[in-house]
Every structure is written in structure tokens, then in C-alpha cells.
XYZ file of C-alpha atoms in Angstrom:
497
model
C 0.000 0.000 0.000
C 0.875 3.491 -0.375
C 0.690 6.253 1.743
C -1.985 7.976 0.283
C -3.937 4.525 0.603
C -2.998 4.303 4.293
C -3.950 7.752 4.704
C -7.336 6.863 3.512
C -7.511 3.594 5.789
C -6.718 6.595 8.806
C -9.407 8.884 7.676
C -11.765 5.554 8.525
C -10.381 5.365 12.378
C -9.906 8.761 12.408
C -13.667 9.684 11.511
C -15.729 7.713 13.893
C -18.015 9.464 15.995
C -16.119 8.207 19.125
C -12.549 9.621 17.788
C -14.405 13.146 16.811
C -16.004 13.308 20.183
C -12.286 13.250 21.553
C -11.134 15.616 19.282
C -13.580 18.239 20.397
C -13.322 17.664 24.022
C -9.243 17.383 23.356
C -9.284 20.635 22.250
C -11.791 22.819 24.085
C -9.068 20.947 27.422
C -6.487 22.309 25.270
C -7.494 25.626 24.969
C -8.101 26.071 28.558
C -4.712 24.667 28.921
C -2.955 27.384 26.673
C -5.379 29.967 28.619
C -4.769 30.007 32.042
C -0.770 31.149 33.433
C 1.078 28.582 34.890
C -0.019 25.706 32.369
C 1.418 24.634 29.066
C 0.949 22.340 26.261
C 3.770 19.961 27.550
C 2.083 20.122 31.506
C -1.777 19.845 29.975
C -0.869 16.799 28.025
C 1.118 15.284 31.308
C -1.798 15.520 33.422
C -3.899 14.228 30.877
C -1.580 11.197 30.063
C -2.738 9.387 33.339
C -6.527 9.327 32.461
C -5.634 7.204 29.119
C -3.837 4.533 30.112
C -7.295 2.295 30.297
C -8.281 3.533 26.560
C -7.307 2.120 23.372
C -3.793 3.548 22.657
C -5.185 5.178 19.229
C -7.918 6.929 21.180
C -5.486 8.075 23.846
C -3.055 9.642 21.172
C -6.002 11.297 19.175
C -6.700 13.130 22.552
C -3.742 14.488 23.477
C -2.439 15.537 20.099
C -6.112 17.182 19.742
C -5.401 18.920 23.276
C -2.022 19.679 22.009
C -3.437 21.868 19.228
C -6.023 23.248 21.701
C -3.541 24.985 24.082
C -1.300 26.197 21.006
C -4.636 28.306 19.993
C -5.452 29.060 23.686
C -1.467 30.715 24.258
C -2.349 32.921 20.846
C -5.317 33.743 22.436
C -4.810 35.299 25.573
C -1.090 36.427 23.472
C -3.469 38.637 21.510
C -6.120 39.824 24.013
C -4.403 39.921 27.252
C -0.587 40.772 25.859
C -0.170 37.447 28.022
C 1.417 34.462 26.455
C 0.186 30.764 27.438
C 2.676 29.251 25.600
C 6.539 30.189 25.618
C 6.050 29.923 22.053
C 3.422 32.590 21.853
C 5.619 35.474 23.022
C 5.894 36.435 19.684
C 2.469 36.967 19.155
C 2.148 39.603 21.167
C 4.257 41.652 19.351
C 1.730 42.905 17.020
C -0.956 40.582 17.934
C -1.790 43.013 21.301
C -1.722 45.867 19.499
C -3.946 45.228 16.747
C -6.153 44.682 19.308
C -5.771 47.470 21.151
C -6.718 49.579 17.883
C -9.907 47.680 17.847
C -8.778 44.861 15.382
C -8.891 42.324 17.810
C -11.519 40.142 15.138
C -8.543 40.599 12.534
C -5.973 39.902 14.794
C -7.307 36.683 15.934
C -8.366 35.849 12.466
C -4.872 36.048 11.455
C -3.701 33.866 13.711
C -6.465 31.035 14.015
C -5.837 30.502 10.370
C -2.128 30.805 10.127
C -1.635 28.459 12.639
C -4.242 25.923 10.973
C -2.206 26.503 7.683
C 1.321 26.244 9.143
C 0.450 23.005 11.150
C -1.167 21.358 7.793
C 1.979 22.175 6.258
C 3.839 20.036 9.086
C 1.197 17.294 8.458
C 1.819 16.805 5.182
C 4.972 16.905 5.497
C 5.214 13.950 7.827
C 2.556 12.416 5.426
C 5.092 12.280 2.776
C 8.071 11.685 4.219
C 6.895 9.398 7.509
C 7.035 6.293 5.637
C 10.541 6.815 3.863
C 12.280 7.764 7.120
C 11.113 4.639 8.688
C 12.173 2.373 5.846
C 15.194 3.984 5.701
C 15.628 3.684 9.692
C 14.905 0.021 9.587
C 18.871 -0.656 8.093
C 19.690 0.385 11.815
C 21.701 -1.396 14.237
C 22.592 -0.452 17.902
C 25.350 1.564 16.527
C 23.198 3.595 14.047
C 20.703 3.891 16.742
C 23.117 5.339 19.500
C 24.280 7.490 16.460
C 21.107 9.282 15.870
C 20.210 9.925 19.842
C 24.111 11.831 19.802
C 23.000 13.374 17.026
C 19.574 14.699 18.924
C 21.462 15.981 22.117
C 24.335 17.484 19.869
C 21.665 18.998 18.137
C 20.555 21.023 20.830
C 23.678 22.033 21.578
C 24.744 23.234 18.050
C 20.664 24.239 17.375
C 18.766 25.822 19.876
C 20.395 28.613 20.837
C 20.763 28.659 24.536
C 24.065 28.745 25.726
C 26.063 25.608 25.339
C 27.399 24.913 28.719
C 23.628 25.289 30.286
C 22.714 22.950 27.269
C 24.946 20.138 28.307
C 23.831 20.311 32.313
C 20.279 20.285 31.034
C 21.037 16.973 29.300
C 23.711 15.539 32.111
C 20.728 15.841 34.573
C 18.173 14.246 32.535
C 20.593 11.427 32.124
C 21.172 10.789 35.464
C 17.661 11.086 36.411
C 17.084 8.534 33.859
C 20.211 6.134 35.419
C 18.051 5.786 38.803
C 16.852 2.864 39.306
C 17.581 -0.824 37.767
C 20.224 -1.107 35.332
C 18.006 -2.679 31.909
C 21.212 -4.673 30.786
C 22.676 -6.187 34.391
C 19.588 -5.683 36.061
C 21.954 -3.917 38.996
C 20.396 -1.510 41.187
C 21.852 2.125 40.671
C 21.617 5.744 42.586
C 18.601 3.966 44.575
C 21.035 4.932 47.850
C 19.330 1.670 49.750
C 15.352 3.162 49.497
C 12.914 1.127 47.665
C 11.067 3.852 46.623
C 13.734 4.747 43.632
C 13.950 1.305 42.766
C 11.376 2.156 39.814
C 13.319 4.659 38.882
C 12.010 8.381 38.634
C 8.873 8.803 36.527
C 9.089 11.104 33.777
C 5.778 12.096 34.288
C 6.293 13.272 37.881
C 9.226 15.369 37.146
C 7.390 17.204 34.025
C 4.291 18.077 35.805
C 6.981 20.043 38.171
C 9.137 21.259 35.681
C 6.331 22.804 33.516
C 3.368 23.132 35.815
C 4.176 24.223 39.412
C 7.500 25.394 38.341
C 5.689 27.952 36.050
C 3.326 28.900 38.636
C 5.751 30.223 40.896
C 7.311 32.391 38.145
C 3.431 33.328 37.737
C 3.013 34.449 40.996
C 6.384 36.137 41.236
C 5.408 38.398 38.035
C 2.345 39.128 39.536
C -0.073 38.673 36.439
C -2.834 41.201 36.232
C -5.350 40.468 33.799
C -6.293 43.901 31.901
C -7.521 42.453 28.699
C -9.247 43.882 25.516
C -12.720 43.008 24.698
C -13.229 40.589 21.780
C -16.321 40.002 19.786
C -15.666 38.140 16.294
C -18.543 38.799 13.795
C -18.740 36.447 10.473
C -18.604 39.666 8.287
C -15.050 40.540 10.093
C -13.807 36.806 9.915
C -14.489 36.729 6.015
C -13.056 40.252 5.195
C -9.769 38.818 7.132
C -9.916 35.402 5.528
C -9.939 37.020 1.768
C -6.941 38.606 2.794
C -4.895 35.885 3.509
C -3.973 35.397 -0.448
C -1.469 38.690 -0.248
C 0.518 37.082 1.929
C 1.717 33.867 0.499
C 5.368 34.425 0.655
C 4.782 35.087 4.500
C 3.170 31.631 4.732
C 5.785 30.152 2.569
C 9.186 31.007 4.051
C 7.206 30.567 7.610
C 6.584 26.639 6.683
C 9.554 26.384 5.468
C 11.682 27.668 8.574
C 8.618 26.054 11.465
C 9.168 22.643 9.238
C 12.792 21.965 9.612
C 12.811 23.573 13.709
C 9.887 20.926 14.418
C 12.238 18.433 12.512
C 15.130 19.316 14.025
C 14.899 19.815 17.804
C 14.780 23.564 17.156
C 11.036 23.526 18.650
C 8.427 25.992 17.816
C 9.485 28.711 20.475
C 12.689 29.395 18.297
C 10.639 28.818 14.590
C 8.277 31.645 16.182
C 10.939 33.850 16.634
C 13.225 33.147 14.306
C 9.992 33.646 11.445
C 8.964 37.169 13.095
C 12.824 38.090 13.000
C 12.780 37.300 9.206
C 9.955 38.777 8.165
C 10.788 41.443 9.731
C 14.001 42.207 7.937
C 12.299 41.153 4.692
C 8.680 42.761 4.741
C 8.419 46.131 3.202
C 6.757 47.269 6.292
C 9.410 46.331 8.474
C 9.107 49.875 10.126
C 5.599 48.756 11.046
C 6.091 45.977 13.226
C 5.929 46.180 16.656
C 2.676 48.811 16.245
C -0.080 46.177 15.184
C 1.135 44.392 11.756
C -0.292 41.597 10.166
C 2.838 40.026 9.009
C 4.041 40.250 12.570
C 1.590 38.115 13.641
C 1.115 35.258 11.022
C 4.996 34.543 10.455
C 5.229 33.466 14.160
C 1.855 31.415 14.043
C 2.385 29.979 10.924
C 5.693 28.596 11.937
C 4.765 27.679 15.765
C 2.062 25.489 14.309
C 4.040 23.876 11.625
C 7.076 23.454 13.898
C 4.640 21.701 16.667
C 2.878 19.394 13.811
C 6.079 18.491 12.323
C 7.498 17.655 15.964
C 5.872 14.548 15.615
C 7.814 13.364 12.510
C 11.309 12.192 14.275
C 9.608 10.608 17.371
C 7.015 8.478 15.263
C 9.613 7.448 12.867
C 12.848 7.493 14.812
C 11.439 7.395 17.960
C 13.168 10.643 18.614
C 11.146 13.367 20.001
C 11.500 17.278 17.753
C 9.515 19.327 21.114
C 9.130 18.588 24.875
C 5.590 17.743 23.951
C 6.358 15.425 21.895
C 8.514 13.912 24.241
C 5.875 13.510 26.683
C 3.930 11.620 24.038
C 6.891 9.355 23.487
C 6.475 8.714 27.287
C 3.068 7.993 26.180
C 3.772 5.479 23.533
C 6.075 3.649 25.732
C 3.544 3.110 28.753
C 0.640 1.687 26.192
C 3.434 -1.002 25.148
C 4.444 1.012 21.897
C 7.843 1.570 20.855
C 8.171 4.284 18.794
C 10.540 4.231 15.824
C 10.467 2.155 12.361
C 8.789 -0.798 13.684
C 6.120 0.873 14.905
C 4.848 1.877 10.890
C 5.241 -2.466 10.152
C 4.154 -3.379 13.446
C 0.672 -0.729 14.136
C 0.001 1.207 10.947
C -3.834 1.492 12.118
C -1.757 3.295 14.927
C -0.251 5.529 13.077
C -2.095 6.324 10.230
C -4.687 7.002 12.039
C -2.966 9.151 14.511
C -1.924 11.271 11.177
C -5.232 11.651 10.037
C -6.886 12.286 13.399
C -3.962 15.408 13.080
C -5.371 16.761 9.741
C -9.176 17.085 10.946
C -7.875 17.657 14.726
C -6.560 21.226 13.178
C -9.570 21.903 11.538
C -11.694 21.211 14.051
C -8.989 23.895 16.622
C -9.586 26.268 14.413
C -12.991 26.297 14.343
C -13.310 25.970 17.968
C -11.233 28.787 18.297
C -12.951 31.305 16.082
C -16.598 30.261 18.423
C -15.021 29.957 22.199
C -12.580 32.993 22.194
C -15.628 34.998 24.594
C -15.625 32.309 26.710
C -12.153 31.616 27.519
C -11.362 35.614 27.202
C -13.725 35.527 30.448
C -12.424 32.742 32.220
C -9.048 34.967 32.446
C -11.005 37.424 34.301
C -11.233 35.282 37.188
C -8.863 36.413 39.826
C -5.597 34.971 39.949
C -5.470 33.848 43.647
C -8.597 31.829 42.666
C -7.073 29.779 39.351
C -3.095 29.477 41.060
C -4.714 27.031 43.959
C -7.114 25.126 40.789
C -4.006 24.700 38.778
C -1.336 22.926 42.334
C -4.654 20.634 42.821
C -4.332 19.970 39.562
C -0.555 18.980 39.065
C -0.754 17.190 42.732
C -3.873 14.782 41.670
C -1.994 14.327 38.196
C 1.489 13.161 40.234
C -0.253 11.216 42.529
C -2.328 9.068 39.811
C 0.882 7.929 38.414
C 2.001 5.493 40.799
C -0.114 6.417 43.674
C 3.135 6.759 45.517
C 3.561 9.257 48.214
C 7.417 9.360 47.336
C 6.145 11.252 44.113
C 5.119 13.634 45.953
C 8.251 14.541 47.061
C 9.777 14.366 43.784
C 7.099 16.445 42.376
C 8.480 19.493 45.198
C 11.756 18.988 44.235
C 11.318 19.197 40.356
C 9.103 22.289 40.709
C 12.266 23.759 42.111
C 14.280 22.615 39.689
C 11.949 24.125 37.009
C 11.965 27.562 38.405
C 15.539 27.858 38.829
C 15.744 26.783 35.156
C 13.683 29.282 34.026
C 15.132 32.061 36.229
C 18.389 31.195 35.351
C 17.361 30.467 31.491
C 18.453 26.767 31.358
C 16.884 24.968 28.609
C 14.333 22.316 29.821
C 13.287 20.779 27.146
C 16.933 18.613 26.361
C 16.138 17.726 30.002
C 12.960 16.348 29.532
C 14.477 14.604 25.803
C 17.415 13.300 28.465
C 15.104 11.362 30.393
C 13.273 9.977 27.849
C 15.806 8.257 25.752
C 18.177 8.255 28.620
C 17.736 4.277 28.756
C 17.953 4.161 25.376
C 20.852 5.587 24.418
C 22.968 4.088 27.234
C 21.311 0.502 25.850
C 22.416 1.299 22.706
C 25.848 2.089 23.143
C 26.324 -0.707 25.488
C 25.359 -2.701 23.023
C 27.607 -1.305 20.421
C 30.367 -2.323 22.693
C 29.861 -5.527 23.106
C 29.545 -5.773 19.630
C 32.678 -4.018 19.252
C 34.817 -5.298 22.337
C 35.253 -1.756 23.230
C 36.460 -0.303 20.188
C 34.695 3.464 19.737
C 35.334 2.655 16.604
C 32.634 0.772 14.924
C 30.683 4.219 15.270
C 32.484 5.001 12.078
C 32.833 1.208 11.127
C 29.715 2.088 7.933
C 28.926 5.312 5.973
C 25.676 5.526 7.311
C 26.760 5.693 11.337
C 30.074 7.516 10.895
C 28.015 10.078 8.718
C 25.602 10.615 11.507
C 28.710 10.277 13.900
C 30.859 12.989 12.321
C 27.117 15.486 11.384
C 26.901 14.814 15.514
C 30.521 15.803 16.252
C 30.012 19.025 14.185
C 26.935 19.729 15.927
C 28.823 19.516 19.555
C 31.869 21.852 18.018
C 29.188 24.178 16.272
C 29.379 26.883 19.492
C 33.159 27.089 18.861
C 33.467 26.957 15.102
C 30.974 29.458 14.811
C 32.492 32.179 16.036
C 35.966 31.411 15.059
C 34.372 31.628 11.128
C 32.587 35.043 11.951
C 35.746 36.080 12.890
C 38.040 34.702 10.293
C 35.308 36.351 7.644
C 35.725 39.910 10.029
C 39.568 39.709 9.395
């Protein structure tokens, strides 16, 4: 079969009235998620994780990608009304986004950005519609060493990639590493870091230590900015949705080179917070009314949609076909995949393509339906952010406590739950990366079982990384990535001179 027929055989799971039902409720969650401070895509789709594990694993996946969606319209949202981004990756929004509104284009400026965002994530689903079954093919030639090759590759990436600073980069990843070390050892089946308590010989969940990171972690920089909610009234009429729609034609070149740059950050571990920015700072320098941004331009608020969509869409790419996660969301999901008894990578297309292909369909009509959704709740969840803040903060710790507690039931979690929040706050104050610490953790087993592997294979030789074109390839593109920070500047010199 093809993938266009598969894609048909997905539009037949995807469409049944159960799977729609969870696509609407996925997303009106996930716009309250991207609403209210203090949550985020990444925490929203933690908390929810718990409530699936009893439903098929194709239902479970079409509701959290569906809430996924959701809070990526709900951060534009209150971006746009409230100059208040719910999503790190919304901050670019507000640029122009508040200030259309404030001249009373709020209908235009939401417009803009409900269907930018449905374009640009489109984009990212056909791309992984075209591409998702090659890359798995191709990934099937793999061996342990190809496989330890490509998770180098991902850390190095964010190291050479995202643009934080390298050194924080590389302690974000050492601690997700040895978070992901506790526990039993998968090849001896030694206990490690477990420092004689029983409750660390499971190891520390994942789970746990996101919904601290992202959801209690953010709530205390929340409280410590001391949000006040002054927002601008919104009231979308048909007449002002259409005028704004027939506009979209004139800029095409926006939407263009916005795909094009959210694509390869969702593909590469980039993540939509950099696409966002990185597509306002183009357009900027490219529009003709680059003079005008900042004071309520259109441009300035559909490059940074367009790519934050496509980058989150495209995300899913690498972690369904190399079992690589492109976004911390997507890493969660990969969490997700692993606790149904999925493995994500190239097996998983041979092994579950009802799975899959129906998880890419469910993504095509799960944007549609967002947008939609979108355009008809704004009111709604423009008034929920009226509610006083000392009322939601307490809603949103009952929250992330119930969710840790449900993992394991474990009062240790608890604990761990406190001491990630901290973590997560420090992070942010001291603008450490989080999501190569959340990746860390995830394929921390992984990568160490892969390698291992490798040596045995090797007796010991570091050499068999380079033993085939295809690993020393990905070897050497990895060892470029890690030396990127140096060799950067060194050439922008060298070109000064």
C-alpha cells in the first residue's frame, strides 16, 4: 500500500463518531490549557496522560495531540487579548498581535492567527505524510550503533541548534541522564543511585518530574510576576472573519518562508518557540513594512503562528519514525507510547500502521476542528481569564498534585514532584533549557542501551561508530553539531579579518 492509501484507511479510524467526540473535548481541554498562566501544552498533556492509560492507545493519542493543538490556539489567544502568552512559544504573538487589538482589530488579529496556525500546522502534516514512511524504511537498516548514532546526534543537536548557551545545554542533558540512570540497570539488572530506598527502585517517573518542571514550576514564576489580567474586549462577527480570511492570499510568501523555517525547527529539535521567533525576526528584515512591526502588523503576527504550528505538527515526525522526540511535547507523548506497550521508531509503521495512520489523520481534521473551535469559544475563555488569579493558582497545584499522585499512587512522588518544581523555576530564572532535560530522560535508557550494546559488539572499540557510511556520517554530522558553538564564532571572525 501506499501512503496515500494508508492515509485513507486513517481517515476511517480517524472519523468515527467516538474519535471526533475526543477531538472536540481534546481541544476545548487544550485551549483552557494554553489559557490560564502557569499551564502549558507539555504540563496539559502530562496531566492528561494518566486518564488514558485504560483507553485504546489510538484513542489516547487522538486526545492528546487534539489537546495539544487546543492549548497552542489558547497561548495565541490570551497572546493577543491579554498581551499574556500561554505558551513560551506565543511570546511572539504579542508583538503585534496586542496591538492590533488594542486599535480595535482584535476580530482581525485573531483571524490572522487562528488561520495561520491551521495553515502552518497542515503544512507540518503533510509533510510527515510524505516523508513518515521513507524515514522509517530507511531507519529500519539500523543497528545499535546507528541507533546510538542518531540519539548523539539529537542531544548534539541542541547544543549546536537551539540557541541557549552551550554549557547550560549540556547540564540540562547531564541531569536528565542521570535522572534517567536511577533505578535498575536494563542490561545487568543492577540496582543504581537507589542509595538503599525502595522507593527509587522504579526509577524516577518522567511524568512526575514534568508536571513540576512545567506546571508548578511555572506557577511560581506566575506568581512572582504578579499577572494582572487587563484584557481587551473581543467580539468576532462572520462579516469581520471573512473580510480577514480574503486577505490571507497577499501574503503567500509570508506563509511560505514561515513553513519552510517552522518545518525543519519541528524536525530538528529547534522547537516551535525558536521557529516563532526566528519567522517574526525574518519577516521582519524582509517585509516592506518592516518599520511597522511592533505597532499592530499583520505580518508580525502570522509569520510566528504559521511557523509555531508547523514546527509543533512536524514535531511529531522524528519521534514516530525514529522514535526521537523534535519538542518537549512530543517527548511527553513518546512517554506515552512507551507506557501503552508502543515503541516508537520504524517498527512501529510495520508493526501498528492502524496506529499511526490514524494518529496522522486524526492530526489533519484535529486542526480543523482547533480552528474552528477557536474562532466560536474565544468569549468564553477571554472571560475565564477574568477570574482572579489567587482563585485559578490554587485550581491549577490541585491539579498537578492529583496528576502526580495518579501515576504510581506513591507518596514518594510527591516529594519528587516538590523537588522538580524547584528545579523548574531555577531553570527558568536562570534560562536553562528544559526541554533537552525532559528529551534526556526519555531516551536516557535508550541511548545508554544502545551504546552498550555497540560495545559488546565491538569489544570496546569506539570505533565501529564510524565502522559504515551511514553511522560515521551521523557520527561525524553529531561531532560538528557539539563543536558548532566554537566553530561558529571562530568563522565570523576569520570572515571579520
Amino acid at each position: 500500500m501506499s501512503n496515500f492509501d494508508y492515509l485513507l484507511h486513517g481517515f476511517g479510524i480517524a472519523l468515527s463518531g467516538y474519535h471526533v467526540l475526543l477531538m472536540l473535548a481534546g481541544v476545548l481541554l487544550g485551549i483552557l490549557v494554553g489559557v490560564l498562566p502557569g499551564l502549558g501544552a507539555p504540563n496539559g498533556v502530562t496531566l492528561l496522560l494518566p486518564l488514558t492509560f485504560t483507553m485504546e492507545p489510538i484513542s489516547a493519542i487522538i486526545l492528546l495531540t487534539s489537546m495539544y493543538w487546543g492549548a497552542l490556539f489558547g497561548g495565541s489567544t490570551t497572546s493577543i487579548l491579554f498581551n499574556i502568552p500561554g505558551e513560551p512559544s506565543s511570546v511572539a504573538t504579542t508583538f503585534d498581535g496586542y496591538p492590533m487589538a488594542k486599535q480595535g482589530k482584535a476580530a482581525q488579529a485573531l483571524t490572522f492567527a487562528f488561520c495561520s496556525a491551521g495553515i502552518g500546522a497542515l503544512a507540518g502534516v503533510i509533510l510527515i505524510t510524505l516523508v513518515s514512511g521513507w524515514v522509517a524504511s530507511f531507519a529500519m537498516q539500523f543497528s545499535p550503533v546507528e541507533y546510538f548514532a542518531v540519539y548523539l546526534l539529537a542531544f548534539a543537536s541542541f547544543v549546536g541548534l537551539s540557541g541557549a548557551a552551550p554549557a547550560k545545554t549540556l547540564l540540562s542533558i547531564g541531569i536528565g541522564l542521570a535522572c534517567a540512570t536511577v533505578g535498575m540497570d536494563t542490561i545487568s539488572g543492577a540496582m543504581r543511585l537507589t542509595y538503599g530506598t525502595d522507593e527509587l527502585v522504579r526509577g524516577i517517573s518522567f511524568l512526575v518530574a514534568v508536571i513540576g518542571i512545567f506546571g508548578i514550576g511555572e506557577l511560581l514564576l506566575t506568581m512572582e510576576e504578579g499577572l494582572r489580567f487587563n484584557g481587551v474586549a473581543s467580539r468576532l462577527s462572520v462579516r469581520a472573519i471573512l473580510s480577514t480570511v480574503l486577505q490571507l492570499p497577499r501574503y503567500a510568501l509570508v506563509y511560505v518562508r514561515s513553513i519552510v523555517i517552522g518545518c525543519w525547527m519541528g524536525v530538528t529539535p529547534g522547537g516551535p518557540t525558536a521557529a516563532s521567533f526566528m519567522s517574526y525576526g525574518i519577516a521582519k528584515r524582509m517585509s516592506r513594512r518592516g518599520s511597522n512591526f511592533g505597532k499592530g502588523e499583520p505580518e508580525g503576527v502570522i509569520a510566528p503562528e504559521t511557523a509555531d504550528h508547523a514546527a509543533g505538527s512536524s514535531a511529531m515526525l522524528p519521534m514516530l519514525a525514529l522514535g526521537i522526540p523534535g519538542s518537549a511535547t512530543a517527548a511527553v507523548m513518546m512517554g506515552g507510547l512507551l507506557i501503552w506497550g508502543l515503541t516508537p521508531g520504524p517498527t512501529l509503521f510495520a508493526e501498528q500502521p492502524d496506529f499511526v495512520w490514524g494518529l496522522i489523520a486524526s492530526m489533519y481534521l484535529g486542526n480543523v476542528v482547533a480552528v474552528f473551535t477557536a474562532l466560536l469559544t474565544v468569549p468564553i475563555f477571554a472571560a475565564i481569564l477574568r477570574i482572579p488569579f489567587a482563585v485559578i493558582g490554587p485550581v491549577i497545584v490541585i491539579v498537578c498534585v492529583t496528576g502526580a499522585y495518579t501515576v504510581a499512587s506513591a507518596p514518594f512522588d510527591l516529594w519528587l514532584l516538590l523537588i522538580f518544581s524547584v528545579v523548574g523555576y531555577v531553570f527558568k530564572k536562570l534560562d536553562f533549557p528544559l526541554a533537552p532535560l525532559v528529551l534526556a530522560m526519555i531516551l536516557g535508557d535508550k541511548s545508554e542501551d544502545a551504546f552498550r550494546q555497540s560495545m559488546l559488539l565491538s569489544d570496546g572499540s569506539l570505533g565501529v561508530f564510524w565502522s559504515n557510511p551511514l553511522a560515521g556520517g551521523i557520527m561525524t554530522l553529531a561531532v560538528i553539531m557539539l563543536l558548532l558553538p566554537v566553530i561558529g564564532p571562530l568563522w565570523r571572525r576569520l570572515r571579520s579579518r
